[in-house]
XYZ file of C-alpha atoms in Angstrom:
339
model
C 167.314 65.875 89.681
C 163.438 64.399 88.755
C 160.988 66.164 91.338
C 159.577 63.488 93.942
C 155.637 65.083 92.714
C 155.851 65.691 89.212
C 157.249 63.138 86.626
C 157.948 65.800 84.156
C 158.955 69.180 85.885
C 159.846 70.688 82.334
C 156.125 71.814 81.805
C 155.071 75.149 83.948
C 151.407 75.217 85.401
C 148.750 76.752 83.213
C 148.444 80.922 83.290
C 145.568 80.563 85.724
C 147.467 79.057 87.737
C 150.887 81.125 87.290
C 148.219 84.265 88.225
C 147.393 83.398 91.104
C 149.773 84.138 94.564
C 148.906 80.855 95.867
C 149.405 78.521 92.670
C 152.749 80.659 92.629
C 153.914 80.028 95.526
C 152.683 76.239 95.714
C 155.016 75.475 92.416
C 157.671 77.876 93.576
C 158.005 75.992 96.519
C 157.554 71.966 94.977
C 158.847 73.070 91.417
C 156.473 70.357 90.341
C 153.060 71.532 87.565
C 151.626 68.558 88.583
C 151.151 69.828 92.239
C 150.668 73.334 91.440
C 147.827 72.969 88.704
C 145.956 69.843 90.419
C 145.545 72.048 93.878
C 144.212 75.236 91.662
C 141.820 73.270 90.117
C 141.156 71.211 93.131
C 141.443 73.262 95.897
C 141.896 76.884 95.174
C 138.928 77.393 92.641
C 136.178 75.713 94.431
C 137.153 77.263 97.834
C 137.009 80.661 95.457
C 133.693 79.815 94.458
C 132.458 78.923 97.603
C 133.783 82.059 98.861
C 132.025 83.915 96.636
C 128.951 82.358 97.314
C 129.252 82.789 101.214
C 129.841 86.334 100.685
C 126.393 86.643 98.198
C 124.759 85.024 101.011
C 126.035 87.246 103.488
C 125.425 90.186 101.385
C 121.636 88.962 100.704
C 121.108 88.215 104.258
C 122.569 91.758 105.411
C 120.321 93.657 103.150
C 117.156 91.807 103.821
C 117.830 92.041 107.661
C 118.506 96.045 106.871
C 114.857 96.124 104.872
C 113.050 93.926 107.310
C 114.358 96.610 110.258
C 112.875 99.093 107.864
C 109.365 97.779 106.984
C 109.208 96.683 110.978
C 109.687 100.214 111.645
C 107.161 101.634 108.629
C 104.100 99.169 110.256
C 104.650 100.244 113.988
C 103.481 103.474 113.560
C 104.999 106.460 111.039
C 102.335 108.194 108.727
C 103.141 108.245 105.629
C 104.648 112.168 104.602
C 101.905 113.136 102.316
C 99.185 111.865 105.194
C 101.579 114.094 107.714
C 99.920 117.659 107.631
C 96.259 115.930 107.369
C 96.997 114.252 111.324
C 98.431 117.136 112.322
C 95.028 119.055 111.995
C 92.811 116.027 113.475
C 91.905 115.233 116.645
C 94.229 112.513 117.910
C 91.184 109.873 118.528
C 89.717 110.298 115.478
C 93.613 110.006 113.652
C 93.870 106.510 115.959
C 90.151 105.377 114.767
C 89.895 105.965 111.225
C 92.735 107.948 109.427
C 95.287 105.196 109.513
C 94.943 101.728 109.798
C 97.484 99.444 111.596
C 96.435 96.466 109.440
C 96.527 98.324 106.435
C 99.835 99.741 107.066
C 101.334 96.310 108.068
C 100.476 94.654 104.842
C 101.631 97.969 102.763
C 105.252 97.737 104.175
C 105.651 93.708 104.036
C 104.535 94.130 100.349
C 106.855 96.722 99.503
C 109.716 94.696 101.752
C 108.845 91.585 99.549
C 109.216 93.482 96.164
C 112.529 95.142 97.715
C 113.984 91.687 98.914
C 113.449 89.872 95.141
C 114.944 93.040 93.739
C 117.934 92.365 96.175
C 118.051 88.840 95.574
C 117.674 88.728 91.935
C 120.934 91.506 91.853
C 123.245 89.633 94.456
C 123.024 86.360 93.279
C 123.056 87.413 89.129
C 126.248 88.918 90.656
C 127.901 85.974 92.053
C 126.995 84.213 88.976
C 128.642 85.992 86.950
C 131.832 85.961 89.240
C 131.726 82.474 89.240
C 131.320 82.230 85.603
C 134.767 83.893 85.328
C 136.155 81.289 87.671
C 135.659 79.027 85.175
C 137.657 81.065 82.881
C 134.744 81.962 80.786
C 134.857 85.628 79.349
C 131.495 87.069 80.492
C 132.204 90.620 78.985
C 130.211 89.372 75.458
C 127.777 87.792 78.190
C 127.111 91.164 79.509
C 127.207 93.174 76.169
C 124.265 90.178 75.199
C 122.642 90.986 78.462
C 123.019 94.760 77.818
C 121.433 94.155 74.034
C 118.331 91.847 75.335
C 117.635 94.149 78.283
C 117.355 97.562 75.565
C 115.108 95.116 73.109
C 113.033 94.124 76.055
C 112.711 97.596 77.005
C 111.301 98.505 73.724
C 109.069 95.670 73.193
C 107.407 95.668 77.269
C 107.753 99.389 77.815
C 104.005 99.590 78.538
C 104.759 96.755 81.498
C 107.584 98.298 82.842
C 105.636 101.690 83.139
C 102.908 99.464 84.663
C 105.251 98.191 87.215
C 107.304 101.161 87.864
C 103.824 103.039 88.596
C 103.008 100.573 91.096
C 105.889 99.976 92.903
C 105.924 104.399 93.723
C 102.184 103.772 94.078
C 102.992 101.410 97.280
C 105.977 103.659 98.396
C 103.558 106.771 98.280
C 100.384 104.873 99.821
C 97.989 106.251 97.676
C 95.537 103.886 97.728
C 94.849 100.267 99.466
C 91.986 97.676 99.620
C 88.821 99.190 100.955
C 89.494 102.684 99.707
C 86.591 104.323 97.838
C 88.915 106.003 94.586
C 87.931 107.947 91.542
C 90.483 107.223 88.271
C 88.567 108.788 85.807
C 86.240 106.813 84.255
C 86.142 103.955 87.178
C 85.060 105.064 90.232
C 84.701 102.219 93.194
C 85.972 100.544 95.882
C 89.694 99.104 95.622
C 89.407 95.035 95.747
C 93.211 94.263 95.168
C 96.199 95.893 94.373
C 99.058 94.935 92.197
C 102.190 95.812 90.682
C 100.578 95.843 87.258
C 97.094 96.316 87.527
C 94.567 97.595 90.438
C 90.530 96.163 90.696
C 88.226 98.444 91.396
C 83.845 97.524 91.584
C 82.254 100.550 90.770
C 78.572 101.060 92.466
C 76.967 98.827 89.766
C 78.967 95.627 90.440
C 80.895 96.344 87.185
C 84.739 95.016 88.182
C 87.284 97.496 86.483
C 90.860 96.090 85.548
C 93.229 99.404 85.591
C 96.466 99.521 84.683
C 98.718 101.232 86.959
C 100.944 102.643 84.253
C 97.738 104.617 82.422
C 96.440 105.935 85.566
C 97.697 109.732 85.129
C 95.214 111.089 88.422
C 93.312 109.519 90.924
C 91.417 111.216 93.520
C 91.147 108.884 97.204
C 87.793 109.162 99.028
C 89.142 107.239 101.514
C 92.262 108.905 103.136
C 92.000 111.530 106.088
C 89.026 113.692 106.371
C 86.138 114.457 104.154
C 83.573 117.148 104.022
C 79.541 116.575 104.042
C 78.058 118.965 102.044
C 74.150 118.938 101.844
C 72.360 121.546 100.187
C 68.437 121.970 101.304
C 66.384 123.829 99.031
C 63.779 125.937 101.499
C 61.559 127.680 98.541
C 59.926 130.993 99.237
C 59.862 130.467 103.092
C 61.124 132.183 105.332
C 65.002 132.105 105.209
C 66.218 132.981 108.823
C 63.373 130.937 110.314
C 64.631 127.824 108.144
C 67.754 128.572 108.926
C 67.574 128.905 112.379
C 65.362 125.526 112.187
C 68.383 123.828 110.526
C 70.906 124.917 112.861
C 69.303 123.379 115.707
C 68.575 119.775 114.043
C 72.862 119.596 113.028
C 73.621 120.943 116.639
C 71.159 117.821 117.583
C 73.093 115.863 115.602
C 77.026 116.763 116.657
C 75.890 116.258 120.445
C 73.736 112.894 119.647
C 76.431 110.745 121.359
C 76.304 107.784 118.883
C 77.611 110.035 115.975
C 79.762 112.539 118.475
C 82.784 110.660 117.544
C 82.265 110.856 114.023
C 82.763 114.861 113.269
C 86.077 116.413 113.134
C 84.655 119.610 113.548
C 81.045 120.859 114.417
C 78.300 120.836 111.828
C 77.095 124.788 110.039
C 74.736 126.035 108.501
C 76.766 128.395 106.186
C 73.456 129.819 104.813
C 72.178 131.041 101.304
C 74.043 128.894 98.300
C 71.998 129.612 95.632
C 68.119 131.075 94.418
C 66.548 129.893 91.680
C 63.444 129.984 89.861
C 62.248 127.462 92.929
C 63.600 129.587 95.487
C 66.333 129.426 98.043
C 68.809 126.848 98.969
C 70.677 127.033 102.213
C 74.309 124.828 102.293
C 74.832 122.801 105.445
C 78.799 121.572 105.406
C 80.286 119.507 108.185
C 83.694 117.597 108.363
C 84.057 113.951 109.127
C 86.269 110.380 109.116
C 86.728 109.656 105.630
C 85.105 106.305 106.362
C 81.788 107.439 107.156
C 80.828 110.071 105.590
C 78.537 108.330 103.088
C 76.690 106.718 106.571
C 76.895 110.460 108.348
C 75.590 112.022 104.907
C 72.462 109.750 105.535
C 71.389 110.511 108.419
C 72.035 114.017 108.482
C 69.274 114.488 105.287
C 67.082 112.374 106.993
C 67.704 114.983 110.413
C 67.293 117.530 108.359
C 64.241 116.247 106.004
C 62.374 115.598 109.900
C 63.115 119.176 110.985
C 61.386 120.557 108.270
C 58.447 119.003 108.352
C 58.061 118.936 111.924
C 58.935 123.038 111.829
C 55.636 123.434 109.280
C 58.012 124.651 106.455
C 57.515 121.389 104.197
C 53.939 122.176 104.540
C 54.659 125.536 103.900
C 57.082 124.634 100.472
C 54.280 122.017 99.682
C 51.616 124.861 99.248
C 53.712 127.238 97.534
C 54.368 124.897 95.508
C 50.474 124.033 95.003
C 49.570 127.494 94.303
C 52.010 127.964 91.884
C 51.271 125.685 90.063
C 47.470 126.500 89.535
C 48.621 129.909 88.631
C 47.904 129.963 84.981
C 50.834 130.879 83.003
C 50.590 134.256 80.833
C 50.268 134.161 76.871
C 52.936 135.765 75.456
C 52.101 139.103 73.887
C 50.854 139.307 69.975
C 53.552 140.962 68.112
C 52.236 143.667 65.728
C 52.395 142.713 62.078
């Protein structure tokens, strides 16, 4: 008896088909090819495919919404770990002012939550493409093995890029540096203009715009991050040395109580007191420890506080005419050496 779908039920549906539970069943059921192989083809492989590219969705959308929860959480308010024991020992105002900034932070995590989310994109979806590709009953395992092959050659030939961008991407993770921090990599030394995956800009005090590759940066010292220490050394001649000192004292206890720079120590001025003697006499060390944003402004002013204590103490005047007579002071002949 001829089957009422398929004008020739001699012929058996493709192997596709036959491998599938659904085909199967479908020509089981009709006995007809016809049927069996026109609803694989028709039916069953592009509701596969759209399956599978539901699920990439899915999959894409789930791990962004995961990374977006965790860069939401990063810019509302944890300190980075290696920034950790540093707020620990400041004052909480100072921490809130200076230390970390909200902005900063914000645009740190969406940045790394961008470079996460192509990552994640870029994996899911060459995934589903490749799963799709085998719907179509193309073999993708040479695919992969030529994949495999061109991703070792293009290792070899851009290693120098991928370190780059390898070295940038932990350089975001680890917040070393941002835009507005005053760094030191060696030879440049300046303030951070942009930062990249690949490269970093830094204008050093001259103007000079440096172009450094993340990848060859191998230290960097931040100027920028936490606290930093004022140290101002004040040469005193032959004077006096516990009347300077004293004299010194009481211009950087002046200072820490002057309430438009109050805010700006982290701990009181001092006068730690003889650094070094030389030829042109003594030089007493004042150190004091301040917001790593102003210290250059707080160095300032405390030179020029300690430059008008001085002289209004007589002891300039004093250094001054040491200095004078010192200098019409003849200086000795060296002795005739016997023949």
């Amino acid at each position: 008896m001829l089957s009422l779908f398929d004008p020739n039920p001699s012929e058996t549906p493709s192997v596709g088909c036959m491998a599938d539970k659904i085909c199967k069943g479908v020509y089981e059921l009709s006995d007809s090819q016809w049927l069996a192989d026109g609803g694989y083809y028709l039916l069953i492989k592009p509701l596969r495919i759209i399956v599978i590219i539901i699920v990439a969705m899915i999959a894409r959308a789930l791990l962004n919404h995961t990374i977006n929860k965790i860069v939401g959480r990063t810019a509302q308010g944890k300190v980075p770990t290696m920034l950790r024991p540093i707020r620990e020992k400041i004052p909480a105002s100072v921490v809130n002012a200076t230390s970390v900034f909200p902005e900063r932070r914000r645009q740190r995590a969406e940045a790394i939550g961008s470079v996460l989310k192509s990552m994640v994109t870029v994996g899911v979806f060459s995934v589903a493409f490749l799963i799709v590709l085998s719907e179509f009953d193309i073999n993708v395992g040479p695919l992969i093995a030529s994949l495999g092959i061109a991703g070792v050659a293009l290792g070899f030939g851009a290693q120098s890029l991928v370190k780059d961008l390898i070295a940038g991407l932990f350089m975001l993770l680890e917040d070393q540096y941002g835009v507005g921090d005053v760094i030191d990599t060696g030879e440049a030394v300046g303030v951070v203009e942009s930062v990249g995956l690949r490269t970093v800009t830094i204008r050093d005090g001259r103007g000079v715009i440096w172009y450094v590759r993340n990848g060859e940066i191998i230290r960097i010292g931040n100027k920028s991050q936490g606290w930093a220490t004022v140290m101002i050394d004040v040469p005193i001649g032959f004077v006096g040395v516990e009347e300077a000192t004293s004299v010194l004292r009481q211009a950087v206890d002046a200072f820490a109580h002057d309430p438009e720079w109050a805010a700006d120590f982290v701990e009181p001025p001092q006068v730690l007191g003889v650094e070094n003697i030389s030829v042109d006499g003594a030089v007493i060390r004042t150190v004091c420890k301040t917001s790593a944003d102003r210290q250059w402004d707080l160095q300032r002013e405390m030179r020029r506080r300690l430059t008008e204590a001085l002289e209004a103490s007589g002891i300039a005047a004093q250094m001054q005419a040491a200095r004078a007579l010192r200098a019409s002071v003849p200086a000795e002949e060296p002795a005739a050496q016997n023949p």
